[in-house]
mmCIF file of C-alpha atoms in Angstrom:
data_model
loop_
_atom_site.group_PDB
_atom_site.id
_atom_site.type_symbol
_atom_site.label_atom_id
_atom_site.label_comp_id
_atom_site.label_asym_id
_atom_site.label_seq_id
_atom_site.Cartn_x
_atom_site.Cartn_y
_atom_site.Cartn_z
ATOM 1 C CA MET N 1 32.794 84.067 -4.579
ATOM 2 C CA ALA N 2 32.633 85.676 -1.013
ATOM 3 C CA VAL N 3 35.780 83.380 -0.044
ATOM 4 C CA LYS N 4 38.125 84.523 -2.117
ATOM 5 C CA ASP N 5 36.264 88.278 -1.558
ATOM 6 C CA TYR N 6 37.425 87.879 2.185
ATOM 7 C CA ILE N 7 40.546 85.555 2.529
ATOM 8 C CA ARG N 8 43.517 86.599 2.580
ATOM 9 C CA GLN N 9 44.643 84.092 -0.284
ATOM 10 C CA ARG N 10 48.666 84.496 0.353
ATOM 11 C CA PHE N 11 48.868 83.225 4.175
ATOM 12 C CA PHE N 12 47.109 79.517 3.769
ATOM 13 C CA PRO N 13 46.790 77.270 3.694
ATOM 14 C CA HIS N 14 45.762 77.859 7.040
ATOM 15 C CA MET N 15 48.093 76.598 10.436
ATOM 16 C CA TRP N 16 45.148 74.464 11.993
ATOM 17 C CA CYS N 17 45.481 71.427 13.103
ATOM 18 C CA PRO N 18 43.577 67.978 10.576
ATOM 19 C CA GLY N 19 39.898 69.084 11.230
ATOM 20 C CA CYS N 20 40.286 71.247 14.092
ATOM 21 C CA GLY N 21 37.375 73.675 14.241
ATOM 22 C CA HIS N 22 38.015 76.696 13.693
ATOM 23 C CA GLY N 23 38.082 76.998 9.849
ATOM 24 C CA ILE N 24 34.805 75.982 10.128
ATOM 25 C CA VAL N 25 34.255 79.203 12.781
ATOM 26 C CA LEU N 26 35.391 81.382 9.479
ATOM 27 C CA ASN N 27 33.381 80.057 7.185
ATOM 28 C CA GLY N 28 30.706 80.339 8.933
ATOM 29 C CA MET N 29 32.390 84.474 9.265
ATOM 30 C CA ILE N 30 33.018 84.947 5.902
ATOM 31 C CA ARG N 31 28.756 83.809 4.982
ATOM 32 C CA ALA N 32 27.866 85.682 8.091
ATOM 33 C CA VAL N 33 29.451 88.856 6.722
ATOM 34 C CA GLU N 34 28.132 87.901 3.110
ATOM 35 C CA GLN N 35 24.483 87.293 4.028
ATOM 36 C CA LEU N 36 24.895 91.294 5.252
ATOM 37 C CA GLY N 37 26.493 92.809 2.463
ATOM 38 C CA ILE N 38 29.317 94.947 3.907
ATOM 39 C CA SER N 39 31.506 96.173 3.529
ATOM 40 C CA ARG N 40 35.135 95.140 4.263
ATOM 41 C CA ASN N 41 35.930 98.780 5.401
ATOM 42 C CA GLU N 42 32.822 98.602 7.505
ATOM 43 C CA ILE N 43 35.242 95.806 9.751
ATOM 44 C CA VAL N 44 37.463 94.958 12.315
ATOM 45 C CA MET N 45 38.456 92.090 13.740
ATOM 46 C CA VAL N 46 40.775 92.212 16.873
ATOM 47 C CA SER N 47 42.421 88.723 18.384
ATOM 48 C CA GLY N 48 44.200 88.914 21.271
ATOM 49 C CA ILE N 49 46.718 85.337 21.468
ATOM 50 C CA GLY N 50 46.223 81.627 20.776
ATOM 51 C CA CYS N 51 44.774 79.376 17.266
ATOM 52 C CA SER N 52 41.468 80.950 17.438
ATOM 53 C CA SER N 53 42.846 84.208 17.280
ATOM 54 C CA ARG N 54 44.698 83.080 13.979
ATOM 55 C CA ILE N 55 41.537 84.418 12.891
ATOM 56 C CA SER N 56 42.503 87.446 12.010
ATOM 57 C CA GLY N 57 45.509 86.806 10.392
ATOM 58 C CA TYR N 58 43.137 84.919 7.610
ATOM 59 C CA MET N 59 40.339 87.999 7.552
ATOM 60 C CA ASP N 60 40.396 90.637 4.796
ATOM 61 C CA PHE N 61 39.721 93.525 7.038
ATOM 62 C CA HIS N 62 40.720 96.289 9.276
ATOM 63 C CA THR N 63 42.270 93.690 11.703
ATOM 64 C CA LEU N 64 44.506 93.825 14.963
ATOM 65 C CA HIS N 65 46.364 90.690 16.210
ATOM 66 C CA THR N 66 47.345 92.009 20.001
ATOM 67 C CA ILE N 67 47.977 90.687 22.882
ATOM 68 C CA HIS N 68 46.720 86.802 25.161
ATOM 69 C CA GLY N 69 43.369 88.180 27.029
ATOM 70 C CA ARG N 70 43.423 92.057 26.005
ATOM 71 C CA ALA N 71 41.630 91.799 22.017
ATOM 72 C CA LEU N 72 38.419 93.323 23.964
ATOM 73 C CA ALA N 73 40.532 95.688 25.056
ATOM 74 C CA PHE N 74 41.692 96.687 22.086
ATOM 75 C CA ALA N 75 38.570 96.049 20.307
ATOM 76 C CA THR N 76 36.654 98.685 23.242
ATOM 77 C CA GLY N 77 39.462 101.506 22.249
ATOM 78 C CA VAL N 78 38.517 100.405 18.044
ATOM 79 C CA LYS N 79 35.339 100.596 18.608
ATOM 80 C CA LEU N 80 34.968 104.363 21.074
ATOM 81 C CA SER N 81 37.342 105.909 17.979
ATOM 82 C CA LYS N 82 34.730 105.169 15.356
ATOM 83 C CA PRO N 83 32.003 103.770 16.482
ATOM 84 C CA GLU N 84 31.102 103.041 12.447
ATOM 85 C CA LEU N 85 32.692 100.131 12.065
ATOM 86 C CA ASN N 86 31.361 96.881 12.978
ATOM 87 C CA VAL N 87 34.083 95.531 14.781
ATOM 88 C CA VAL N 88 34.054 92.006 15.836
ATOM 89 C CA VAL N 89 36.663 90.316 18.592
ATOM 90 C CA PRO N 90 37.588 85.876 17.757
ATOM 91 C CA MET N 91 38.416 84.918 20.935
ATOM 92 C CA GLY N 92 39.184 80.998 22.627
ATOM 93 C CA ASP N 93 37.984 80.218 25.576
ATOM 94 C CA GLY N 94 40.941 81.156 27.684
ATOM 95 C CA ASP N 95 41.518 84.371 26.151
ATOM 96 C CA ALA N 96 38.218 85.804 26.322
ATOM 97 C CA LEU N 97 37.822 84.128 29.880
ATOM 98 C CA SER N 98 40.333 82.799 31.796
ATOM 99 C CA ILE N 99 43.473 86.572 30.921
ATOM 100 C CA GLY N 100 40.526 87.885 29.216
ATOM 101 C CA GLY N 101 37.449 87.704 31.808
ATOM 102 C CA ASN N 102 38.021 91.670 33.377
ATOM 103 C CA HIS N 103 37.576 92.859 29.838
ATOM 104 C CA PHE N 104 34.701 89.992 29.303
ATOM 105 C CA ILE N 105 32.746 91.135 32.451
ATOM 106 C CA HIS N 106 33.205 95.013 31.500
ATOM 107 C CA ALA N 107 32.789 94.466 28.079
ATOM 108 C CA ALA N 108 29.771 93.002 28.502
ATOM 109 C CA ARG N 109 28.589 96.292 31.488
ATOM 110 C CA ARG N 110 29.497 99.113 29.434
ATOM 111 C CA ASN N 111 26.859 96.928 26.996
ATOM 112 C CA ILE N 112 29.860 98.244 24.342
ATOM 113 C CA ASP N 113 28.376 97.317 20.688
ATOM 114 C CA ILE N 114 31.132 94.597 20.341
ATOM 115 C CA THR N 115 31.012 91.249 18.510
ATOM 116 C CA ALA N 116 32.761 88.705 20.985
ATOM 117 C CA ILE N 117 32.477 84.851 18.950
ATOM 118 C CA VAL N 118 33.718 82.815 22.322
ATOM 119 C CA MET N 119 34.983 79.316 20.968
ATOM 120 C CA ASN N 120 34.912 76.871 22.133
ATOM 121 C CA ASN N 121 37.347 74.031 22.328
ATOM 122 C CA ARG N 122 37.808 72.740 26.459
ATOM 123 C CA ILE N 123 41.770 73.822 26.071
ATOM 124 C CA TYR N 124 44.649 75.640 24.681
ATOM 125 C CA GLY N 125 45.449 74.079 21.889
ATOM 126 C CA MET N 126 48.175 76.492 21.172
ATOM 127 C CA THR N 127 50.747 75.768 23.029
ATOM 128 C CA GLY N 128 50.590 72.414 25.149
ATOM 129 C CA GLY N 129 47.182 71.113 26.012
ATOM 130 C CA GLN N 130 46.483 72.841 29.087
ATOM 131 C CA TYR N 131 42.781 72.898 30.803
ATOM 132 C CA SER N 132 41.311 76.462 30.231
ATOM 133 C CA PRO N 133 38.820 77.388 32.076
ATOM 134 C CA LEU N 134 35.786 75.586 30.637
ATOM 135 C CA THR N 135 37.923 72.038 30.188
ATOM 136 C CA GLY N 136 35.486 71.235 33.174
ATOM 137 C CA PRO N 137 35.883 68.676 35.811
ATOM 138 C CA GLY N 138 37.266 65.222 35.439
ATOM 139 C CA MET N 139 38.266 65.967 32.274
ATOM 140 C CA MET N 140 42.689 65.843 31.586
ATOM 141 C CA ALA N 141 44.483 67.721 30.548
ATOM 142 C CA THR N 142 49.228 67.928 29.481
ATOM 143 C CA THR N 143 48.462 71.056 33.167
ATOM 144 C CA ALA N 144 45.771 67.796 35.098
ATOM 145 C CA PRO N 145 47.160 64.462 33.819
ATOM 146 C CA TYR N 146 45.255 62.226 37.582
ATOM 147 C CA THR N 147 41.887 64.987 35.651
ATOM 148 C CA ASN N 148 40.985 68.568 36.259
ATOM 149 C CA ILE N 149 39.436 69.172 39.510
ATOM 150 C CA ASP N 150 38.395 72.749 38.514
ATOM 151 C CA GLN N 151 35.467 73.890 37.501
ATOM 152 C CA GLY N 152 34.082 75.009 34.297
ATOM 153 C CA PHE N 153 32.509 78.200 33.282
ATOM 154 C CA ASP N 154 29.149 78.524 32.281
ATOM 155 C CA ILE N 155 29.756 80.862 29.175
ATOM 156 C CA VAL N 156 26.170 81.791 28.215
ATOM 157 C CA GLU N 157 24.995 82.007 32.592
ATOM 158 C CA LEU N 158 28.789 84.513 32.599
ATOM 159 C CA ALA N 159 27.892 86.634 29.877
ATOM 160 C CA LYS N 160 23.680 86.546 30.266
ATOM 161 C CA SER N 161 24.630 88.640 34.813
ATOM 162 C CA ALA N 162 27.387 90.495 33.261
ATOM 163 C CA GLY N 163 24.621 92.459 30.795
ATOM 164 C CA ALA N 164 25.393 91.468 27.634
ATOM 165 C CA THR N 165 22.096 91.575 25.312
ATOM 166 C CA PHE N 166 22.462 89.353 22.639
ATOM 167 C CA VAL N 167 23.578 86.488 24.216
ATOM 168 C CA ALA N 168 23.670 82.597 21.636
ATOM 169 C CA ARG N 169 25.496 79.350 21.799
ATOM 170 C CA THR N 170 25.960 77.125 18.180
ATOM 171 C CA THR N 171 28.588 74.663 17.804
ATOM 172 C CA THR N 172 30.389 73.790 14.789
ATOM 173 C CA TYR N 173 27.860 71.077 14.135
ATOM 174 C CA HIS N 174 25.748 73.063 13.350
ATOM 175 C CA VAL N 175 27.137 75.589 10.468
ATOM 176 C CA GLN N 176 23.588 76.911 9.226
ATOM 177 C CA GLN N 177 22.528 78.125 12.489
ATOM 178 C CA MET N 178 26.994 79.603 12.884
ATOM 179 C CA ALA N 179 26.408 81.801 10.210
ATOM 180 C CA GLU N 180 23.362 83.527 11.002
ATOM 181 C CA LEU N 181 23.318 83.225 14.620
ATOM 182 C CA ILE N 182 26.752 85.473 13.924
ATOM 183 C CA ARG N 183 25.089 87.902 12.128
ATOM 184 C CA GLU N 184 23.052 88.817 13.896
ATOM 185 C CA ALA N 185 24.905 89.263 16.716
ATOM 186 C CA ILE N 186 26.802 91.838 13.838
ATOM 187 C CA LEU N 187 22.867 92.971 13.662
ATOM 188 C CA HIS N 188 22.691 93.892 17.191
ATOM 189 C CA GLU N 189 23.006 97.291 18.601
ATOM 190 C CA GLY N 190 25.282 96.216 22.051
ATOM 191 C CA PHE N 191 27.810 94.122 23.317
ATOM 192 C CA SER N 192 27.328 89.979 21.642
ATOM 193 C CA VAL N 193 28.141 86.822 22.822
ATOM 194 C CA VAL N 194 27.904 84.301 20.943
ATOM 195 C CA GLU N 195 30.103 80.459 21.725
ATOM 196 C CA ILE N 196 30.584 78.283 19.109
ATOM 197 C CA MET N 197 31.398 74.530 20.740
ATOM 198 C CA SER N 198 34.151 73.525 18.758
ATOM 199 C CA GLN N 199 36.314 70.187 18.476
ATOM 200 C CA CYS N 200 39.924 70.149 19.157
ATOM 201 C CA PRO N 201 40.692 66.808 18.250
ATOM 202 C CA THR N 202 44.698 66.553 18.770
ATOM 203 C CA TYR N 203 44.842 67.569 22.733
ATOM 204 C CA PHE N 204 41.707 68.204 24.416
ATOM 205 C CA GLY N 205 39.917 64.993 21.569
ATOM 206 C CA ARG N 206 43.250 62.736 21.418
ATOM 207 C CA LYS N 207 43.375 62.974 25.249
ATOM 208 C CA ASN N 208 40.151 61.893 26.619
ATOM 209 C CA LYS N 209 39.851 59.222 23.979
ATOM 210 C CA GLN N 210 36.825 61.744 22.037
ATOM 211 C CA GLY N 211 37.508 60.474 18.876
ATOM 212 C CA GLY N 212 39.578 62.683 16.129
ATOM 213 C CA ALA N 213 36.939 65.728 14.682
ATOM 214 C CA VAL N 214 33.988 62.876 13.407
ATOM 215 C CA GLU N 215 33.261 61.466 16.310
ATOM 216 C CA MET N 216 33.676 65.123 18.787
ATOM 217 C CA MET N 217 31.094 66.600 16.040
ATOM 218 C CA ALA N 218 28.792 63.988 15.512
ATOM 219 C CA ARG N 219 28.516 64.098 20.168
ATOM 220 C CA MET N 220 28.311 67.427 19.768
ATOM 221 C CA LYS N 221 25.603 66.703 17.485
ATOM 222 C CA GLU N 222 24.047 64.184 20.012
ATOM 223 C CA MET N 223 24.765 66.843 23.484
ATOM 224 C CA THR N 224 23.061 69.522 22.579
ATOM 225 C CA THR N 225 19.984 71.366 21.525
ATOM 226 C CA PRO N 226 17.400 74.007 20.462
ATOM 227 C CA ILE N 227 16.281 76.115 23.529
ATOM 228 C CA GLY N 228 12.555 75.374 25.660
ATOM 229 C CA SER N 229 12.793 71.579 23.190
ATOM 230 C CA LYS N 230 11.256 68.297 24.733
ATOM 231 C CA ALA N 231 13.715 66.685 24.306
ATOM 232 C CA LYS N 232 16.109 69.570 27.156
ATOM 233 C CA GLN N 233 13.129 68.199 28.944
ATOM 234 C CA GLU N 234 12.902 64.520 29.078
ATOM 235 C CA ASN N 235 17.131 64.870 29.017
ATOM 236 C CA PRO N 236 18.497 68.126 31.267
ATOM 237 C CA ALA N 237 21.597 66.679 30.645
ATOM 238 C CA LEU N 238 21.522 68.514 27.087
ATOM 239 C CA ILE N 239 23.812 71.794 26.501
ATOM 240 C CA GLU N 240 21.164 73.778 25.089
ATOM 241 C CA ARG N 241 22.179 76.089 21.757
ATOM 242 C CA GLY N 242 19.645 79.492 20.005
ATOM 243 C CA ILE N 243 19.524 82.902 21.039
ATOM 244 C CA PHE N 244 19.114 83.259 25.530
ATOM 245 C CA VAL N 245 19.469 86.996 24.947
ATOM 246 C CA GLN N 246 18.378 89.573 22.486
ATOM 247 C CA VAL N 247 16.345 92.607 24.296
ATOM 248 C CA ASP N 248 17.822 96.664 23.127
ATOM 249 C CA LYS N 249 19.052 98.822 25.738
ATOM 250 C CA PRO N 250 21.962 102.225 25.613
ATOM 251 C CA GLU N 251 24.670 100.969 24.096
ATOM 252 C CA TYR N 252 27.431 102.545 25.595
ATOM 253 C CA CYS N 253 29.131 104.853 22.623
ATOM 254 C CA SER N 254 25.977 106.364 22.204
ATOM 255 C CA GLU N 255 25.500 107.323 25.454
ATOM 256 C CA TYR N 256 29.084 108.904 25.434
ATOM 257 C CA ASP N 257 28.571 110.960 22.152
ATOM 258 C CA ARG N 258 25.573 112.226 24.448
ATOM 259 C CA ILE N 259 27.823 113.553 26.915
ATOM 260 C CA ILE N 260 30.007 114.860 25.510
ATOM 261 C CA GLU N 261 27.107 116.386 23.706
ATOM 262 C CA LYS N 262 25.841 117.782 27.233
ATOM 263 C CA ALA N 263 29.558 118.480 27.924
ATOM 264 C CA MET N 264 29.909 121.785 25.222
ATOM 265 C CA GLY N 265 26.206 123.088 26.209
ATOM 266 C CA GLY N 266 24.402 121.450 24.324
ATOM 267 C CA GLU N 267 21.204 120.874 26.466
#
């Protein structure tokens, strides 16, 4: 059974709040890896700090639980030293795009073969509900008691602009699509970004009167639509989901190997 094969049962029950979307993401990752048939020894999972980063502790792969915002820096070192391994980096929206924003854009620019999974629940959940780079204007947070005025990032547009060669988006409601997108991202040779819109009923939901997990997931269903759908044409405010970018470009580790070969007189 995949669940028993890929999780560290001794660390359960997990520490996520009831209704948190991160457990659904863990489920999607397990399903993706099972479909790929990859050995546990062929995967390295690197995470930083935050609710989302706890995933690395629960999954029975080679794992690194590192420092806040620096997961992609550690992952880059792992990939360069062991390019044959599949490196997966689960991050939260703050971990990836606040303190980790610089690492995110440069990993995309280099097109290094790493799969970045950004769980976007629009809040810092572990540290008390502070607003994140994805919270968006008009939203409430413990550090924005009179509403947030910061504009939010669009993860897809940022990843595309920075040079990521695989960019996708889905939600915790769309569980089958999630597993498929994670699978495609791992298979892609280059920097892959999968944004997963996730619910945080404890902080974002309560602060913004969006109800519990069920109501928040229903909202994600209603506010998203497949790329290029008729619904999007009729309602431009809908958020598209699916694969936005999937192109082949020179991968960083392969190009680095060529430089070494050339320096050693291989050409």
